[in-house]
Short mmCIF file of C-alpha atoms and ligand atoms in Angstrom, two decimals:
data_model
loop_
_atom_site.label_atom_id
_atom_site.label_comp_id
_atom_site.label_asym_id
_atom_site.label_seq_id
_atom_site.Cartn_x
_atom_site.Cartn_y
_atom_site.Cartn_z
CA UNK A 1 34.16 22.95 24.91
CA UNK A 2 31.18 24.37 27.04
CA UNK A 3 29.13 26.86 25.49
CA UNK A 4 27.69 29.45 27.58
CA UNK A 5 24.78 29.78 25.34
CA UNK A 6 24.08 26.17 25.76
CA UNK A 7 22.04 24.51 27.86
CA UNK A 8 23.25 21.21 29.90
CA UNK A 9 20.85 18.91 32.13
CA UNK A 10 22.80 18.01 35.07
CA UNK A 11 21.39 16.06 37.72
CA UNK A 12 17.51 17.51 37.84
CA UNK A 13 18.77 21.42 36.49
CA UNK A 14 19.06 22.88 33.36
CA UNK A 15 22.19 25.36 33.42
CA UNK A 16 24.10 26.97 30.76
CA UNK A 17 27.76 24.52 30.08
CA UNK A 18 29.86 26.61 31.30
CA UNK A 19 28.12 26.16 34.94
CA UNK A 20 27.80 22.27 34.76
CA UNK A 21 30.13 20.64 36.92
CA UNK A 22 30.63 16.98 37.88
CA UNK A 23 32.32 16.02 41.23
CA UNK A 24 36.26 15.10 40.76
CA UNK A 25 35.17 11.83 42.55
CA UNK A 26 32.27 10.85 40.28
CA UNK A 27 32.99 7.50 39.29
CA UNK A 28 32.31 7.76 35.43
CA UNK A 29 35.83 10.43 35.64
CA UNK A 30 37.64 7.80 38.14
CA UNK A 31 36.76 4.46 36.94
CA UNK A 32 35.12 5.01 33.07
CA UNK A 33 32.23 3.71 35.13
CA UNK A 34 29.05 4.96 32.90
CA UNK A 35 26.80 4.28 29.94
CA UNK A 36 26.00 6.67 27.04
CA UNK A 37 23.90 7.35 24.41
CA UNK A 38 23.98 9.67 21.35
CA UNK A 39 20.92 10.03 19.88
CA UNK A 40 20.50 11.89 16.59
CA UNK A 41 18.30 15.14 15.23
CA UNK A 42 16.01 15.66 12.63
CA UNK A 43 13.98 18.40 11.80
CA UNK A 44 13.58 19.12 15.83
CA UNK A 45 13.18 15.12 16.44
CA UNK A 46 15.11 12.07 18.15
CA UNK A 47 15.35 9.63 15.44
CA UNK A 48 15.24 5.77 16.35
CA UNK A 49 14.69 7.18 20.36
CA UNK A 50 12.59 4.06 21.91
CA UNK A 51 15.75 1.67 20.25
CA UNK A 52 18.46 4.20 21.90
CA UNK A 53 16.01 4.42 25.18
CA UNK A 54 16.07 0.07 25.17
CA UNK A 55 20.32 0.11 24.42
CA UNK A 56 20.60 3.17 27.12
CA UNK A 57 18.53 0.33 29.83
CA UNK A 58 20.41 -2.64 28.36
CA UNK A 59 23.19 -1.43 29.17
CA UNK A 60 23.03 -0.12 32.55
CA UNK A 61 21.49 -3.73 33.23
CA UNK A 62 24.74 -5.01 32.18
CA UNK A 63 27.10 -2.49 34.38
CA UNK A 64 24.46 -3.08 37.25
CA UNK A 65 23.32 0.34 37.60
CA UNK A 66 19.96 1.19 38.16
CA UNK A 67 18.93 5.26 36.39
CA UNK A 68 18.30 8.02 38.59
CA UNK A 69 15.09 8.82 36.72
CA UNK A 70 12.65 5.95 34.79
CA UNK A 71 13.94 5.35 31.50
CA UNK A 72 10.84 7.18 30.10
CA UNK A 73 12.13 10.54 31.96
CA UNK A 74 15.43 10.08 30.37
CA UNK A 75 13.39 10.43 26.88
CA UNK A 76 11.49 12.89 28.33
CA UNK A 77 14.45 14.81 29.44
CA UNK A 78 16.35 14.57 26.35
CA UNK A 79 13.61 15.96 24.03
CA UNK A 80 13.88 19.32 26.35
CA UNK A 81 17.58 19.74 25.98
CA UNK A 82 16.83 19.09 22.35
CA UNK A 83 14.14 22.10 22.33
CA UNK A 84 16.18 24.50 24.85
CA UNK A 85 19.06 24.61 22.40
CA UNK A 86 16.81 24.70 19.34
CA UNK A 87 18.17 21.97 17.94
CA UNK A 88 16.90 21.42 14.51
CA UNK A 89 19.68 18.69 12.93
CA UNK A 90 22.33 17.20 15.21
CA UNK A 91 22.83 14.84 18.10
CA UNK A 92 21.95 14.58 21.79
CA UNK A 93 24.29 13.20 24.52
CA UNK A 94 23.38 11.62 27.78
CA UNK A 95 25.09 10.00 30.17
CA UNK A 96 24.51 8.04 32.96
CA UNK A 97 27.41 7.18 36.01
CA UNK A 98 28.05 5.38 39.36
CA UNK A 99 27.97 8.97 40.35
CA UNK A 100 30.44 10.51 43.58
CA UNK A 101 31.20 8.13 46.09
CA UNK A 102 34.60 7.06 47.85
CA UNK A 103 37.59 5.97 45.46
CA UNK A 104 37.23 2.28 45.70
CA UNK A 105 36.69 -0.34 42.93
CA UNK A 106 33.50 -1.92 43.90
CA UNK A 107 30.51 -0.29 43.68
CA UNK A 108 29.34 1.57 46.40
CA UNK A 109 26.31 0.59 48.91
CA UNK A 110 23.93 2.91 47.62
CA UNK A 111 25.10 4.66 44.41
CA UNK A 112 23.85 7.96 43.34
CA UNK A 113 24.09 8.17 39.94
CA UNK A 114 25.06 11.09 37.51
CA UNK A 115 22.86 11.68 34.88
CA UNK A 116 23.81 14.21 32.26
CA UNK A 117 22.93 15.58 28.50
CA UNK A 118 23.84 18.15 26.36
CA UNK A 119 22.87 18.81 22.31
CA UNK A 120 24.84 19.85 19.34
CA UNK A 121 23.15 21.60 16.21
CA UNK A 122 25.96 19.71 13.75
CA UNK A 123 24.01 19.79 10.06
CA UNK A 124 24.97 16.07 9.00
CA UNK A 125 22.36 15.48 6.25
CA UNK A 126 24.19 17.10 3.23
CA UNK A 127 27.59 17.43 3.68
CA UNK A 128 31.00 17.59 1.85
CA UNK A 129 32.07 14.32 3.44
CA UNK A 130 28.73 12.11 2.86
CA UNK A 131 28.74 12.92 -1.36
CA UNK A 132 32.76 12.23 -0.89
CA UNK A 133 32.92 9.29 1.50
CA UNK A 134 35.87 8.87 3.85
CA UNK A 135 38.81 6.56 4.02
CA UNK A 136 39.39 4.32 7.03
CA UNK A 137 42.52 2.83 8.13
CA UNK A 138 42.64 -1.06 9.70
CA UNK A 139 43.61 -1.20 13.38
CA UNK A 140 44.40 -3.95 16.00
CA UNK A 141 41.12 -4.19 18.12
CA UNK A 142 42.24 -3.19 21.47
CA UNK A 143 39.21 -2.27 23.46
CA UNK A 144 37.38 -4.97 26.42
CA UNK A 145 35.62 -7.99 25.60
CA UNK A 146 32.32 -6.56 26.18
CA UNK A 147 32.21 -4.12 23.65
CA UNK A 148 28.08 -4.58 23.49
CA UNK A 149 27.68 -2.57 26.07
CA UNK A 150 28.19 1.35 25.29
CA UNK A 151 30.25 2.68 27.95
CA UNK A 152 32.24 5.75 28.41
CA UNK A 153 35.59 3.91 28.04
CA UNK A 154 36.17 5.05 24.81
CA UNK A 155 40.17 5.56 25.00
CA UNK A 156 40.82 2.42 22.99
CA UNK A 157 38.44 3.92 20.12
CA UNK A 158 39.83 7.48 20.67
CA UNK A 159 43.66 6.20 19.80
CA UNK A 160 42.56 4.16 16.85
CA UNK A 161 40.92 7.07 15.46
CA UNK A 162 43.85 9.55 16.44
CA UNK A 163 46.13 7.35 14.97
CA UNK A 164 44.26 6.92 11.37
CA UNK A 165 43.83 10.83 11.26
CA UNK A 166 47.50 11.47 11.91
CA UNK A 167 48.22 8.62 9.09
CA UNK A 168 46.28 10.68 6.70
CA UNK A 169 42.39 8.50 7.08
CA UNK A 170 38.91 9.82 8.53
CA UNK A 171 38.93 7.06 10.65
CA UNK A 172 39.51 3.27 12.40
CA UNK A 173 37.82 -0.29 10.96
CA UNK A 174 39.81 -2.59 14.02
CA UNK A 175 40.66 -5.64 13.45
CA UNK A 176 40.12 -8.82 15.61
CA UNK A 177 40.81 -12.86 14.50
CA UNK A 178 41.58 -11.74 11.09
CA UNK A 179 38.25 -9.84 10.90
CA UNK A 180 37.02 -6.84 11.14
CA UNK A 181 34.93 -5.94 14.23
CA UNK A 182 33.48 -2.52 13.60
CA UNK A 183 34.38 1.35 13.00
CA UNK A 184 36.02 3.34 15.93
CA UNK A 185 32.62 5.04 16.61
CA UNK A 186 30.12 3.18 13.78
CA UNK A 187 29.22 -0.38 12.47
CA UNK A 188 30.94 -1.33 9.42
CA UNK A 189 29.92 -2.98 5.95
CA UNK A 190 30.73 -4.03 2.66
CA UNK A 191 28.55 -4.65 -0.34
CA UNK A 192 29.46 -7.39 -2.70
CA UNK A 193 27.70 -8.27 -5.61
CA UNK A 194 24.73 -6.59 -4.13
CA UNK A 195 25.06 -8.03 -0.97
CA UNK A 196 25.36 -6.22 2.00
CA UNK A 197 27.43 -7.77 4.62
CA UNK A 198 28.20 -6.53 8.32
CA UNK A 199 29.30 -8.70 11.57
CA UNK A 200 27.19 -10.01 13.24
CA UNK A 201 25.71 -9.00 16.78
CA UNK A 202 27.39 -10.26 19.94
CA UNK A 203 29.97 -8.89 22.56
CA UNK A 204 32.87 -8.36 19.88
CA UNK A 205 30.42 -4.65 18.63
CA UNK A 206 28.17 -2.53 19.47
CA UNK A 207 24.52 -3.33 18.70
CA UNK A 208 24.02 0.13 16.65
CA UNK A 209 20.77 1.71 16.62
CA UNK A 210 21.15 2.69 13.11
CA UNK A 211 22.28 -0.68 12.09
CA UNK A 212 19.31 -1.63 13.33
CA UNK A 213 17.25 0.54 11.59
CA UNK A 214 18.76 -0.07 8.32
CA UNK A 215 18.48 -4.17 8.59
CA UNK A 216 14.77 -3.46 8.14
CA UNK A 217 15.10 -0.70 5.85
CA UNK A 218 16.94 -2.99 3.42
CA UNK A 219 13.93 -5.95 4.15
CA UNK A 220 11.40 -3.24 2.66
CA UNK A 221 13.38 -2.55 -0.11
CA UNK A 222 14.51 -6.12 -0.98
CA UNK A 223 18.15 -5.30 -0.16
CA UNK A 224 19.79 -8.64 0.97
CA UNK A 225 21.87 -8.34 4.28
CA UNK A 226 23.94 -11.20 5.60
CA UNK A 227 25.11 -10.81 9.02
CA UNK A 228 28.70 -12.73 9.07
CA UNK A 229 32.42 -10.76 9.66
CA UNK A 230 34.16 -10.25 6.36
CA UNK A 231 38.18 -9.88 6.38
CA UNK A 232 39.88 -6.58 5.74
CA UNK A 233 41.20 -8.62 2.05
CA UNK A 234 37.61 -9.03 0.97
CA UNK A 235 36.47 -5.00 2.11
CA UNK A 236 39.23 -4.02 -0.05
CA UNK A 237 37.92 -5.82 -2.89
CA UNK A 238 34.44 -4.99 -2.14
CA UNK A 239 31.80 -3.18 -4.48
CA UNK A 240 31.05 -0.93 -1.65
CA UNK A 241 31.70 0.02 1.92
CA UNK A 242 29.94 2.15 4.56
CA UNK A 243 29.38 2.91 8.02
CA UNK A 244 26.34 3.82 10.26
CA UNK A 245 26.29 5.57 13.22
CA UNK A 246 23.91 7.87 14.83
CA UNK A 247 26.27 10.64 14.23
CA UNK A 248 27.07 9.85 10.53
CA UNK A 249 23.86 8.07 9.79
CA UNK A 250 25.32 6.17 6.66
CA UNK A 251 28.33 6.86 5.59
CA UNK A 252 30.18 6.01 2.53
CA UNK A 253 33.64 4.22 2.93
CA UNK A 254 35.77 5.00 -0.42
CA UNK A 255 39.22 3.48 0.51
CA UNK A 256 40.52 1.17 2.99
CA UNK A 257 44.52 1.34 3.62
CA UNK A 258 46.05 1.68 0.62
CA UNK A 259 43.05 0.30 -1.13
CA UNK A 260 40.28 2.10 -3.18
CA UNK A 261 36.87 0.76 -2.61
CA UNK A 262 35.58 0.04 -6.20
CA UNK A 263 36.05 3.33 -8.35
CA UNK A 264 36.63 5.57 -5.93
CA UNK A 265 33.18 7.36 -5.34
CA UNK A 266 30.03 6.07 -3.25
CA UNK A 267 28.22 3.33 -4.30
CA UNK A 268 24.88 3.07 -5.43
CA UNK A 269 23.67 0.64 -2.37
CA UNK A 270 25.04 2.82 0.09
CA UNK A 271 23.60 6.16 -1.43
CA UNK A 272 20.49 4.24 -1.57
CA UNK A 273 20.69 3.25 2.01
CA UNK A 274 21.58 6.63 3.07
CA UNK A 275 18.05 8.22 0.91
CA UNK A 276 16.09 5.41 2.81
CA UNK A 277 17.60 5.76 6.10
CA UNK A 278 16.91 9.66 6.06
CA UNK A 279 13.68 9.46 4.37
CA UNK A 280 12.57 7.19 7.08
CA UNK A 281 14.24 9.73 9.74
CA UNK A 282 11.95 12.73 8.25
CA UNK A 283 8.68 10.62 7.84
CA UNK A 284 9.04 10.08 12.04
C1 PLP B 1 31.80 1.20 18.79
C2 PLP B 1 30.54 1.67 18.15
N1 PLP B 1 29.94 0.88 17.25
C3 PLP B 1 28.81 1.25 16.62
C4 PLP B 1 28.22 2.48 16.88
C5 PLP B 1 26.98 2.88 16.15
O1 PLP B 1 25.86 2.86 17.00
P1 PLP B 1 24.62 3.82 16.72
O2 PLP B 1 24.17 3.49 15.32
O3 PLP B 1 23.62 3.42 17.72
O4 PLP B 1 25.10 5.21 16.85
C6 PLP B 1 28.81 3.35 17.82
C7 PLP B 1 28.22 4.65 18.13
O5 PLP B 1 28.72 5.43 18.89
C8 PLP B 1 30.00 2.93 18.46
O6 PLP B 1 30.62 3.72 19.37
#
């Protein structure tokens, strides 16, 4: 819900959220025909920014869409909705669009793209849920077959998550081949006799910036990660499980279906990730 003590960047002007509007024809409403990012908070600053800023360009290479402002203006940008909302720990949104133009399904001549952000203070960093862990529920895969590139077509993701949370879960793992893909909104992982496994990168999942991030984390600290898909069977019978997001940073995964994820509580290679992964966040 807009906040009218919020401030939104729409189009070149700040303006409180309950006065930013988007045109009824922009394509990104008509079409799902935009990119996002969501970029999280610490202390006041974007964590992992230059690896969201290279997905953010990646992926409007891949739609074809060319940003409004230089990529480095979108940083730019998003580090003053950050400060105008005095955001100390949460998330920043941006999006980018085909923008307005006539309802037709190819692109238009010469697009004018939307470009929009907003912030959330949303303290993520000690919570309830992150000592608890939450418990995911396994999902046919239904989204596109380009799921590497981080558009706003999220309804796929949105019903697998409704449906876990009216089943009783926190959330999706969706399940493709016999595998499992990723989290509804977050890369997924299991840890098995110290081993930390997640799928590997191509067009089945999103490249996550905090996957990213954590990959080398583990390097430094001599935590062995082997990229390959693992089978909701062997996450069930897994040591661990987690997911990472930029929203959830790492997150510990306790039960899967019916399943508890070894005793119950989070493990100690996921709490460990988590320390590292925020440590690393605070240090800049
Ligand atoms: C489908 C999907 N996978 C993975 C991620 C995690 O990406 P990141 O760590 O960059 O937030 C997201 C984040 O929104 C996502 O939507």
């Amino acid at each position: 819900m807009p906040v009218a003590s919020q401030i939104a960047y729409v189009n070149g002007d700040f303006v409180s959220e309950d006065q930013a509007k988007i045109s009824i024809f922009d394509r990104g409403f008509l079409f799902g025909d935009g990119i996002y990012e969501v970029t999280p908070v610490i202390d006041g600053r974007l964590v992992d920014r230059a690896a969201h800023m290279q997905r953010l360009k990646r992926s409007l290479g891949e739609i074809r869409l060319e940003p409004p402002v230089p990529i480095d203006d979108i940083d730019a940008i998003q580090e003053d909705v950050v400060r105008r909302n005095s955001v100390t720990e949460g998330r920043v949104y941006l999006q980018v669009s085909r923008g307005v133009a006539e309802r037709d399904f190819p692109f238009p001549q010469d697009p004018k793209p939307s470009l929009i952000m907003f912030a959330r203070q949303v303290p993520f960093l000690d919570t309830e849920t992150s000592r608890r862990g939450i418990r995911v529920k396994t999902a046919p895969d239904l989204r596109w077959k380009r799921r590497d590139i981080k558009t706003v077509m999220l309804l796929a993701s949105a019903m697998a998550k409704q449906e876990a949370i009216d089943a009783g879960f926190d959330d999706a793992w969706m399940v493709e081949d016999g595998h499992v893909t990723e989290g509804s909104s977050n890369n997924a992982y299991i840890v098995e006799n110290g081993v930390v496994r997640t799928r590997h990168l191509s067009t089945d999942i999103l490249p996550g910036c905090t996957r990213r991030a954590l990959i080398a984390l583990a390097a430094e600290s001599d935590i062995v990660v082997e990229e390959r898909p693992f089978s909701p069977d062997e996450a069930k019978a897994a040591d661990e499980a987690f997911i990472t997001s930029a929203t959830n940073l790492v997150m510990p995964v306790v039960g899967i279906d019916d399943a508890t994820v070894g005793d119950g509580t989070p493990g100690p290679i996921t709490k460990r990730l988590r320390e590292l992964y925020i440590m690393a966040a605070k240090a800049g």
